[in-house]
């Protein structure tokens, strides 16, 4: 797609020469007066605009800059003039100009380079913005902006070991993926490992791999996660759960980037960046003797603290609106907005499950809105724990967010089935699921995880548990 450039300057000879140079970038429109500008300009038409500071009247270019910024703030403006002064340069930059260039101090080729730099910067910012939205790292709070800034810095480094610390649901894996997608290792693999999910008896094998015959049952060679991540990033989630024996092996690897598969007799070298994450206080674990001090300091070469949602009050509604808009665009809800009462509840809730909890609450309420055909989410669609402004017993026990969502979604599933006379082929569509099997998988999954919910929803239990497939 070609670049579309607008040049406004009353020096016709200069404009003609500049146009010849800029044609390599794409289409170039030119004008010599303010009137020409207004005939040519419209919002979102140009990728970059060059404006002379002095046209028919002194500083008339400043008025054009002001107008452009108001009508199309996304387009970069470069001021290029033969009548320069410090004051005019400051005024132009304050109004929103990206660059201020003097004709007598720069060649046409140098102008071309400057324009390329500005366009590259704009394209990079656009890609970054799109990626941030894709990964749902949404927010304007200075704390989350700092997280993105630090993540960008370490991504560009591509070597330093990173430790992400934050409560459950703050988005640690999303930041790890951001580091991968924006950094030097973006063309390599991203291997995510949840330490608590590893089998304690085979954790070393899963991380470092093993040779055939290394132990009973090792029928063939296995390439571990560390080796799989060669040239990329290995994300170790909940690193605080790693046992002491494996901590020693990981420390040795971090020091040398050399390891041996279990049962192997030769050293292997890999090029991998380690990003670890935890919701625990590793320093406290060190003091308690549950985590090696040398490994702790080796991991925190570059540490990023992710703020809890309760410390990002200004982002709560922004995130909620983003999640709701996505659901509406996917036809998973009829709701487009929240009532003022719901906004108040969102702002006052402490969000122990952070962004993950907010997303699940919005999704649950959105599904209920679809069942009733409502276009606005009201307090009646929220879990009781939020409406009361209190933490539930389950939240105090540390399992609240997942349990609350399970119970809420089962309630909506039952409502959908009742509304469709218990016809699953109709209910899953009403709920916005991808298939009938997703409906069954959700119900059975929640019942397995929380057996007491089968007693809470006897109709669902009778309908699903008796099924053979």
Short mmCIF file of C-alpha atoms in Angstrom, two decimals:
data_model
loop_
_atom_site.label_atom_id
_atom_site.label_comp_id
_atom_site.label_asym_id
_atom_site.label_seq_id
_atom_site.Cartn_x
_atom_site.Cartn_y
_atom_site.Cartn_z
CA UNK A 1 0.00 0.00 0.00
CA UNK A 2 1.57 3.30 -1.12
CA UNK A 3 2.17 6.26 1.16
CA UNK A 4 -0.02 9.32 0.54
CA UNK A 5 1.78 12.63 1.16
CA UNK A 6 0.55 16.24 1.13
CA UNK A 7 2.96 19.18 0.66
CA UNK A 8 1.79 22.78 1.19
CA UNK A 9 4.40 25.47 0.45
CA UNK A 10 4.24 28.77 -1.46
CA UNK A 11 7.71 28.20 -3.01
CA UNK A 12 6.67 26.49 -6.27
CA UNK A 13 10.23 25.66 -7.32
CA UNK A 14 10.92 24.02 -3.95
CA UNK A 15 7.65 22.06 -4.08
CA UNK A 16 8.38 20.78 -7.59
CA UNK A 17 11.86 19.56 -6.62
CA UNK A 18 10.66 18.00 -3.36
CA UNK A 19 7.84 16.16 -5.14
CA UNK A 20 10.34 14.45 -7.45
CA UNK A 21 12.27 13.15 -4.44
CA UNK A 22 9.23 12.05 -2.43
CA UNK A 23 7.62 10.11 -5.30
CA UNK A 24 9.67 7.06 -4.29
CA UNK A 25 7.44 6.79 -1.22
CA UNK A 26 4.12 6.92 -3.06
CA UNK A 27 1.58 9.52 -4.15
CA UNK A 28 2.39 13.20 -3.52
CA UNK A 29 -0.28 15.93 -3.63
CA UNK A 30 0.90 19.55 -3.64
CA UNK A 31 -0.55 22.97 -2.98
CA UNK A 32 0.74 26.52 -2.58
CA UNK A 33 -1.92 28.31 -0.55
CA UNK A 34 -4.23 27.86 2.41
CA UNK A 35 -7.08 27.54 -0.06
CA UNK A 36 -5.25 24.70 -1.83
CA UNK A 37 -4.87 22.94 1.51
CA UNK A 38 -8.59 23.04 2.33
CA UNK A 39 -9.43 21.75 -1.15
CA UNK A 40 -7.07 18.78 -0.81
CA UNK A 41 -7.25 17.86 2.86
CA UNK A 42 -9.73 15.51 4.50
CA UNK A 43 -9.31 13.40 7.66
CA UNK A 44 -7.54 10.04 7.25
CA UNK A 45 -6.61 10.81 3.62
CA UNK A 46 -2.88 11.41 4.12
CA UNK A 47 -0.14 9.42 5.86
CA UNK A 48 2.04 12.50 6.40
CA UNK A 49 1.71 16.25 5.75
CA UNK A 50 4.48 18.83 5.14
CA UNK A 51 3.51 22.45 5.79
CA UNK A 52 5.41 25.69 5.27
CA UNK A 53 5.24 27.89 8.35
CA UNK A 54 4.78 31.12 6.36
CA UNK A 55 2.33 31.08 3.45
CA UNK A 56 0.38 34.16 2.33
CA UNK A 57 0.54 35.56 5.86
CA UNK A 58 3.15 35.18 8.57
CA UNK A 59 2.65 32.09 10.74
CA UNK A 60 -0.40 31.03 8.69
CA UNK A 61 1.14 27.56 8.74
CA UNK A 62 0.55 27.39 12.51
CA UNK A 63 -3.18 27.72 11.92
CA UNK A 64 -3.04 24.83 9.48
CA UNK A 65 -1.17 22.69 12.02
CA UNK A 66 -3.81 23.46 14.64
CA UNK A 67 -6.56 22.51 12.19
CA UNK A 68 -4.86 19.26 11.12
CA UNK A 69 -4.30 18.14 14.71
CA UNK A 70 -7.94 18.82 15.58
CA UNK A 71 -9.35 17.07 12.49
CA UNK A 72 -6.91 14.15 12.18
CA UNK A 73 -4.60 13.82 15.21
CA UNK A 74 -3.15 10.55 13.92
CA UNK A 75 -1.40 12.09 10.90
CA UNK A 76 2.17 13.34 11.50
CA UNK A 77 2.89 16.94 10.47
CA UNK A 78 6.33 18.19 9.46
CA UNK A 79 6.97 21.93 9.39
CA UNK A 80 9.48 22.95 6.75
CA UNK A 81 10.29 26.63 6.29
CA UNK A 82 12.90 29.13 5.22
CA UNK A 83 11.94 31.59 7.95
CA UNK A 84 12.92 29.87 11.16
CA UNK A 85 13.00 31.11 14.71
CA UNK A 86 13.19 29.44 18.10
CA UNK A 87 9.73 30.73 19.06
CA UNK A 88 8.09 29.48 15.88
CA UNK A 89 9.69 26.05 16.30
CA UNK A 90 8.44 25.80 19.89
CA UNK A 91 4.96 26.91 18.83
CA UNK A 92 4.83 24.33 16.04
CA UNK A 93 5.92 21.46 18.29
CA UNK A 94 3.49 22.50 21.03
CA UNK A 95 0.66 22.47 18.49
CA UNK A 96 1.51 18.89 17.55
CA UNK A 97 4.09 18.99 14.75
CA UNK A 98 6.38 15.96 14.64
CA UNK A 99 9.39 17.76 13.17
CA UNK A 100 10.58 21.29 12.40
CA UNK A 101 13.03 21.61 9.48
CA UNK A 102 14.85 24.60 7.97
CA UNK A 103 15.17 24.61 4.18
CA UNK A 104 18.61 26.18 4.15
CA UNK A 105 20.03 23.59 6.56
CA UNK A 106 18.79 20.36 4.97
CA UNK A 107 18.94 18.68 1.54
CA UNK A 108 16.05 17.04 -0.28
CA UNK A 109 17.62 13.62 0.35
CA UNK A 110 17.85 14.38 4.08
CA UNK A 111 14.18 15.42 4.08
CA UNK A 112 13.36 12.04 2.52
CA UNK A 113 15.28 10.25 5.29
CA UNK A 114 13.48 12.28 7.97
CA UNK A 115 10.09 11.42 6.47
CA UNK A 116 11.00 7.72 6.32
CA UNK A 117 11.99 7.85 10.00
CA UNK A 118 8.69 9.47 10.99
CA UNK A 119 6.67 6.95 8.96
CA UNK A 120 8.62 4.03 10.46
CA UNK A 121 7.98 5.36 13.95
CA UNK A 122 4.24 5.68 13.23
CA UNK A 123 4.09 2.16 11.80
CA UNK A 124 5.93 0.77 14.83
CA UNK A 125 3.55 2.52 17.23
CA UNK A 126 0.57 1.19 15.28
CA UNK A 127 1.90 -2.38 15.40
CA UNK A 128 2.62 -2.03 19.11
CA UNK A 129 -0.86 -0.66 19.75
CA UNK A 130 -2.45 -3.51 17.79
CA UNK A 131 -0.40 -6.11 19.65
CA UNK A 132 -1.21 -4.58 23.04
CA UNK A 133 -4.91 -4.74 22.17
CA UNK A 134 -4.63 -8.29 20.83
CA UNK A 135 -3.00 -9.43 24.08
CA UNK A 136 -5.57 -7.45 26.09
CA UNK A 137 -2.92 -5.39 27.88
CA UNK A 138 -5.38 -2.51 27.95
CA UNK A 139 -4.86 0.54 30.14
CA UNK A 140 -3.79 4.13 30.52
CA UNK A 141 -2.71 3.94 34.15
CA UNK A 142 0.96 4.96 34.59
CA UNK A 143 1.70 1.66 36.34
CA UNK A 144 0.66 -0.48 33.38
CA UNK A 145 2.40 1.95 31.02
CA UNK A 146 5.60 1.38 33.01
CA UNK A 147 5.13 -2.39 32.68
CA UNK A 148 4.87 -2.07 28.88
CA UNK A 149 7.90 0.24 28.78
CA UNK A 150 10.03 -2.18 30.82
CA UNK A 151 8.79 -5.18 28.83
CA UNK A 152 9.75 -3.42 25.59
CA UNK A 153 13.20 -2.67 26.98
CA UNK A 154 13.91 -6.27 27.98
CA UNK A 155 12.42 -7.56 24.71
CA UNK A 156 14.90 -5.47 22.74
CA UNK A 157 17.72 -6.86 24.90
CA UNK A 158 16.73 -10.46 24.19
CA UNK A 159 19.20 -11.99 26.66
CA UNK A 160 18.46 -10.96 30.24
CA UNK A 161 16.54 -13.33 32.50
CA UNK A 162 13.22 -11.76 33.48
CA UNK A 163 11.15 -12.21 36.63
CA UNK A 164 7.50 -11.16 36.46
CA UNK A 165 5.83 -10.72 39.82
CA UNK A 166 2.13 -10.09 40.36
CA UNK A 167 -1.07 -11.44 41.83
CA UNK A 168 -3.13 -14.10 40.08
CA UNK A 169 -4.95 -12.67 37.08
CA UNK A 170 -2.73 -9.62 36.54
CA UNK A 171 -1.56 -10.85 33.13
CA UNK A 172 1.93 -12.25 33.68
CA UNK A 173 1.78 -14.63 30.72
CA UNK A 174 0.40 -11.86 28.50
CA UNK A 175 3.45 -9.73 29.31
CA UNK A 176 5.72 -12.70 28.63
CA UNK A 177 4.07 -13.12 25.22
CA UNK A 178 4.44 -9.39 24.61
CA UNK A 179 8.18 -9.67 25.29
CA UNK A 180 8.36 -12.51 22.78
CA UNK A 181 6.27 -10.86 20.06
CA UNK A 182 8.10 -7.52 20.18
CA UNK A 183 11.66 -8.60 20.84
CA UNK A 184 14.72 -10.06 19.17
CA UNK A 185 13.37 -13.57 19.66
CA UNK A 186 10.01 -13.07 17.93
CA UNK A 187 10.96 -15.51 15.15
CA UNK A 188 11.78 -18.24 17.67
CA UNK A 189 9.36 -20.39 19.70
CA UNK A 190 7.48 -19.32 22.81
CA UNK A 191 7.27 -22.29 25.18
CA UNK A 192 4.96 -21.82 28.17
CA UNK A 193 5.34 -24.15 31.15
CA UNK A 194 3.06 -24.10 34.20
CA UNK A 195 5.29 -25.48 36.96
CA UNK A 196 2.41 -26.65 39.22
CA UNK A 197 1.01 -28.71 36.32
CA UNK A 198 4.22 -30.73 35.92
CA UNK A 199 4.37 -34.25 37.36
CA UNK A 200 6.68 -34.02 40.37
CA UNK A 201 8.29 -37.35 39.56
CA UNK A 202 9.14 -36.37 35.98
CA UNK A 203 9.67 -32.61 36.23
CA UNK A 204 13.41 -32.85 35.44
CA UNK A 205 12.68 -34.97 32.38
CA UNK A 206 9.98 -32.59 31.18
CA UNK A 207 12.25 -29.55 31.51
CA UNK A 208 15.61 -30.99 30.43
CA UNK A 209 14.54 -34.05 28.43
CA UNK A 210 15.83 -37.62 28.63
CA UNK A 211 17.57 -40.24 26.54
CA UNK A 212 16.08 -43.60 25.67
CA UNK A 213 16.45 -45.96 28.62
CA UNK A 214 17.20 -43.16 31.10
CA UNK A 215 14.64 -44.64 33.49
CA UNK A 216 11.95 -47.29 33.56
CA UNK A 217 9.42 -46.43 30.89
CA UNK A 218 11.76 -44.19 28.87
CA UNK A 219 11.16 -46.01 25.60
CA UNK A 220 12.51 -43.23 23.41
CA UNK A 221 14.41 -39.95 23.54
CA UNK A 222 12.43 -36.96 24.81
CA UNK A 223 13.32 -33.34 24.01
CA UNK A 224 12.55 -31.17 27.05
CA UNK A 225 10.98 -27.74 27.19
CA UNK A 226 14.34 -25.98 27.51
CA UNK A 227 15.60 -27.55 24.29
CA UNK A 228 12.28 -26.89 22.53
CA UNK A 229 12.68 -23.18 23.30
CA UNK A 230 16.02 -22.88 21.43
CA UNK A 231 16.30 -19.42 19.80
CA UNK A 232 13.13 -18.34 21.58
CA UNK A 233 11.68 -17.78 25.04
CA UNK A 234 10.92 -20.27 27.80
CA UNK A 235 8.18 -19.00 30.11
CA UNK A 236 8.22 -20.66 33.54
CA UNK A 237 4.95 -19.80 35.27
CA UNK A 238 4.74 -20.05 39.08
CA UNK A 239 8.46 -20.62 39.45
CA UNK A 240 8.04 -20.56 43.25
CA UNK A 241 6.52 -24.05 43.06
CA UNK A 242 9.71 -25.63 41.70
CA UNK A 243 11.25 -28.28 43.97
CA UNK A 244 14.75 -27.78 45.41
CA UNK A 245 16.42 -30.50 43.32
CA UNK A 246 15.19 -28.99 40.07
CA UNK A 247 16.10 -25.50 41.30
CA UNK A 248 19.74 -26.62 41.45
CA UNK A 249 19.65 -27.92 37.88
CA UNK A 250 17.92 -24.76 36.62
CA UNK A 251 20.54 -22.57 38.33
CA UNK A 252 23.36 -24.48 36.64
CA UNK A 253 21.66 -24.06 33.30
CA UNK A 254 21.11 -20.32 33.79
CA UNK A 255 24.78 -19.87 34.63
CA UNK A 256 26.09 -21.67 31.55
CA UNK A 257 23.18 -22.29 29.12
CA UNK A 258 24.53 -25.85 29.02
CA UNK A 259 22.67 -28.96 30.22
CA UNK A 260 22.40 -32.71 29.81
CA UNK A 261 19.32 -34.75 29.14
CA UNK A 262 18.58 -37.33 31.82
CA UNK A 263 20.65 -40.41 31.03
CA UNK A 264 22.80 -38.43 28.61
CA UNK A 265 26.60 -38.37 28.50
CA UNK A 266 27.20 -35.15 26.60
CA UNK A 267 26.59 -31.48 27.22
CA UNK A 268 24.04 -29.65 25.10
CA UNK A 269 23.97 -25.90 24.53
CA UNK A 270 20.88 -23.86 23.76
CA UNK A 271 20.21 -20.20 23.10
CA UNK A 272 17.12 -19.31 25.10
CA UNK A 273 15.81 -16.38 27.13
CA UNK A 274 14.13 -17.32 30.40
CA UNK A 275 11.07 -15.41 31.58
CA UNK A 276 9.83 -16.62 34.98
CA UNK A 277 6.68 -15.57 36.81
CA UNK A 278 5.30 -15.89 40.31
CA UNK A 279 2.48 -14.64 42.50
CA UNK A 280 4.44 -15.53 45.63
CA UNK A 281 7.00 -13.58 47.63
CA UNK A 282 10.19 -15.34 46.54
CA UNK A 283 12.30 -13.40 49.03
CA UNK A 284 10.13 -14.74 51.84
CA UNK A 285 10.44 -18.25 50.41
CA UNK A 286 14.22 -17.80 50.46
CA UNK A 287 14.07 -16.82 54.14
CA UNK A 288 11.93 -19.89 54.84
CA UNK A 289 14.40 -22.15 53.04
CA UNK A 290 11.90 -23.10 50.34
CA UNK A 291 13.69 -21.32 47.49
CA UNK A 292 17.39 -21.03 46.71
CA UNK A 293 18.79 -17.56 47.27
CA UNK A 294 21.30 -17.84 44.41
CA UNK A 295 18.54 -18.86 42.00
CA UNK A 296 16.36 -16.01 43.23
CA UNK A 297 19.01 -13.41 42.39
CA UNK A 298 19.84 -15.17 39.12
CA UNK A 299 16.19 -14.95 38.04
CA UNK A 300 15.64 -11.32 38.99
CA UNK A 301 18.25 -9.88 36.64
CA UNK A 302 15.35 -7.83 35.30
CA UNK A 303 12.25 -7.72 37.49
CA UNK A 304 8.84 -6.36 36.44
CA UNK A 305 6.08 -5.84 38.99
CA UNK A 306 2.54 -6.14 37.61
CA UNK A 307 0.06 -3.95 39.51
CA UNK A 308 -3.22 -5.41 40.81
CA UNK A 309 -6.39 -4.08 39.20
CA UNK A 310 -7.47 -2.33 42.41
CA UNK A 311 -4.44 -0.04 41.98
CA UNK A 312 -5.53 0.80 38.41
CA UNK A 313 -8.97 2.23 39.18
CA UNK A 314 -9.01 4.33 36.02
CA UNK A 315 -8.59 1.24 33.83
CA UNK A 316 -11.45 -0.83 35.28
CA UNK A 317 -14.24 0.66 33.17
CA UNK A 318 -11.95 0.88 30.14
CA UNK A 319 -11.22 -2.85 30.39
CA UNK A 320 -14.86 -3.74 31.04
CA UNK A 321 -15.99 -1.80 27.97
CA UNK A 322 -13.29 -3.46 25.87
CA UNK A 323 -14.37 -6.95 26.93
CA UNK A 324 -18.06 -6.16 26.35
CA UNK A 325 -17.40 -4.67 22.90
CA UNK A 326 -15.49 -7.80 21.89
CA UNK A 327 -18.36 -10.03 23.01
CA UNK A 328 -20.89 -7.88 21.13
CA UNK A 329 -18.82 -7.97 17.94
CA UNK A 330 -18.68 -11.77 18.17
CA UNK A 331 -22.48 -11.88 18.56
CA UNK A 332 -22.16 -13.41 22.01
CA UNK A 333 -24.29 -10.73 23.66
CA UNK A 334 -26.94 -8.13 22.88
CA UNK A 335 -25.55 -5.78 25.53
CA UNK A 336 -23.58 -2.72 24.46
CA UNK A 337 -23.20 -0.83 27.73
CA UNK A 338 -23.27 -0.98 31.53
CA UNK A 339 -25.72 0.79 33.78
CA UNK A 340 -24.34 3.50 36.08
CA UNK A 341 -24.99 1.24 39.07
CA UNK A 342 -22.86 -1.51 37.52
CA UNK A 343 -20.05 0.97 36.86
CA UNK A 344 -20.19 2.04 40.52
CA UNK A 345 -19.98 -1.60 41.63
CA UNK A 346 -17.04 -2.25 39.31
CA UNK A 347 -15.21 0.78 40.69
CA UNK A 348 -15.76 -0.19 44.33
CA UNK A 349 -15.01 -3.93 44.03
CA UNK A 350 -11.52 -5.03 45.12
CA UNK A 351 -11.08 -7.53 42.27
CA UNK A 352 -9.05 -10.22 44.05
CA UNK A 353 -8.85 -12.10 40.75
CA UNK A 354 -7.74 -8.93 38.94
CA UNK A 355 -8.20 -8.55 35.16
CA UNK A 356 -9.06 -12.24 34.75
CA UNK A 357 -11.92 -11.90 37.24
CA UNK A 358 -13.23 -8.73 35.58
CA UNK A 359 -13.20 -10.41 32.16
CA UNK A 360 -15.10 -13.43 33.47
CA UNK A 361 -17.66 -11.28 35.30
CA UNK A 362 -18.30 -9.24 32.15
CA UNK A 363 -18.60 -12.39 30.04
CA UNK A 364 -21.05 -13.99 32.47
CA UNK A 365 -23.21 -10.86 32.64
CA UNK A 366 -23.09 -10.49 28.86
CA UNK A 367 -24.38 -14.04 28.40
CA UNK A 368 -27.27 -13.35 30.77
CA UNK A 369 -28.09 -10.17 28.84
CA UNK A 370 -28.30 -12.20 25.64
CA UNK A 371 -30.72 -14.66 27.24
CA UNK A 372 -33.10 -11.79 28.01
CA UNK A 373 -32.34 -9.71 24.91
CA UNK A 374 -31.20 -6.73 26.98
CA UNK A 375 -28.91 -4.08 25.50
CA UNK A 376 -27.62 -2.89 28.86
CA UNK A 377 -25.95 -4.86 31.66
CA UNK A 378 -27.67 -4.14 34.97
CA UNK A 379 -26.96 -5.12 38.56
CA UNK A 380 -29.32 -8.08 38.38
CA UNK A 381 -26.93 -9.75 35.93
CA UNK A 382 -23.96 -9.56 38.31
CA UNK A 383 -22.89 -12.17 40.88
CA UNK A 384 -24.20 -11.55 44.39
CA UNK A 385 -20.65 -11.14 45.69
CA UNK A 386 -20.24 -8.01 43.58
CA UNK A 387 -23.68 -6.60 44.29
CA UNK A 388 -23.13 -6.91 48.02
CA UNK A 389 -19.66 -5.45 47.74
CA UNK A 390 -18.40 -8.30 49.89
CA UNK A 391 -15.94 -11.09 49.38
CA UNK A 392 -17.58 -14.46 49.33
CA UNK A 393 -16.52 -17.26 51.62
CA UNK A 394 -14.88 -18.95 48.66
CA UNK A 395 -12.83 -15.86 47.86
CA UNK A 396 -11.56 -15.75 51.45
CA UNK A 397 -10.58 -19.39 51.06
CA UNK A 398 -8.57 -18.50 47.98
CA UNK A 399 -10.64 -20.26 45.30
CA UNK A 400 -13.34 -17.64 44.86
CA UNK A 401 -12.91 -16.31 41.34
CA UNK A 402 -12.99 -19.68 39.55
CA UNK A 403 -15.77 -21.05 41.79
CA UNK A 404 -17.87 -17.91 41.33
CA UNK A 405 -17.53 -18.04 37.56
CA UNK A 406 -18.31 -21.78 37.48
CA UNK A 407 -21.48 -21.30 39.50
CA UNK A 408 -22.56 -18.26 37.47
CA UNK A 409 -22.00 -19.93 34.11
CA UNK A 410 -23.85 -23.08 35.21
CA UNK A 411 -26.76 -20.85 36.17
CA UNK A 412 -26.77 -19.27 32.72
CA UNK A 413 -26.48 -22.68 31.05
CA UNK A 414 -29.48 -23.90 33.01
CA UNK A 415 -31.44 -20.74 32.11
CA UNK A 416 -30.64 -21.25 28.43
CA UNK A 417 -31.72 -24.89 28.54
CA UNK A 418 -34.96 -24.01 30.30
CA UNK A 419 -35.63 -21.29 27.73
CA UNK A 420 -35.13 -23.81 24.88
CA UNK A 421 -37.10 -26.62 26.59
CA UNK A 422 -33.82 -28.40 27.38
CA UNK A 423 -32.81 -28.70 23.73
CA UNK A 424 -29.03 -28.63 23.82
CA UNK A 425 -28.78 -28.09 20.05
CA UNK A 426 -30.52 -24.75 20.55
CA UNK A 427 -29.07 -23.81 23.94
CA UNK A 428 -25.41 -23.83 22.88
CA UNK A 429 -26.18 -21.39 20.07
CA UNK A 430 -28.06 -19.10 22.45
CA UNK A 431 -25.06 -19.12 24.79
CA UNK A 432 -22.65 -18.30 21.95
CA UNK A 433 -20.61 -21.51 22.27
CA UNK A 434 -18.87 -23.01 19.24
CA UNK A 435 -20.66 -26.38 19.48
CA UNK A 436 -22.96 -28.61 21.53
CA UNK A 437 -19.89 -30.43 22.80
CA UNK A 438 -18.55 -27.23 24.39
CA UNK A 439 -21.78 -27.04 26.39
CA UNK A 440 -21.34 -30.56 27.73
CA UNK A 441 -17.62 -30.08 28.33
CA UNK A 442 -18.22 -26.97 30.43
CA UNK A 443 -20.92 -28.59 32.58
CA UNK A 444 -18.98 -31.80 33.20
CA UNK A 445 -15.74 -29.90 33.74
CA UNK A 446 -17.29 -27.70 36.43
CA UNK A 447 -18.93 -30.70 38.11
CA UNK A 448 -15.59 -32.54 38.21
CA UNK A 449 -13.76 -29.53 39.61
CA UNK A 450 -16.48 -28.61 42.12
CA UNK A 451 -18.53 -31.77 42.92
CA UNK A 452 -20.80 -29.80 45.28
CA UNK A 453 -22.14 -27.86 42.30
CA UNK A 454 -23.77 -31.03 40.98
CA UNK A 455 -26.02 -30.88 44.06
CA UNK A 456 -26.64 -27.17 43.53
CA UNK A 457 -27.86 -27.83 39.98
CA UNK A 458 -29.74 -31.16 40.16
CA UNK A 459 -31.50 -30.60 36.82
CA UNK A 460 -28.18 -30.19 35.03
CA UNK A 461 -26.77 -33.20 36.85
CA UNK A 462 -29.73 -35.33 35.76
CA UNK A 463 -29.45 -34.10 32.18
CA UNK A 464 -25.71 -34.51 31.66
CA UNK A 465 -24.33 -37.13 34.03
CA UNK A 466 -26.68 -39.80 32.72
CA UNK A 467 -25.43 -39.22 29.16
CA UNK A 468 -22.99 -41.71 27.67
CA UNK A 469 -21.48 -39.30 25.20
#
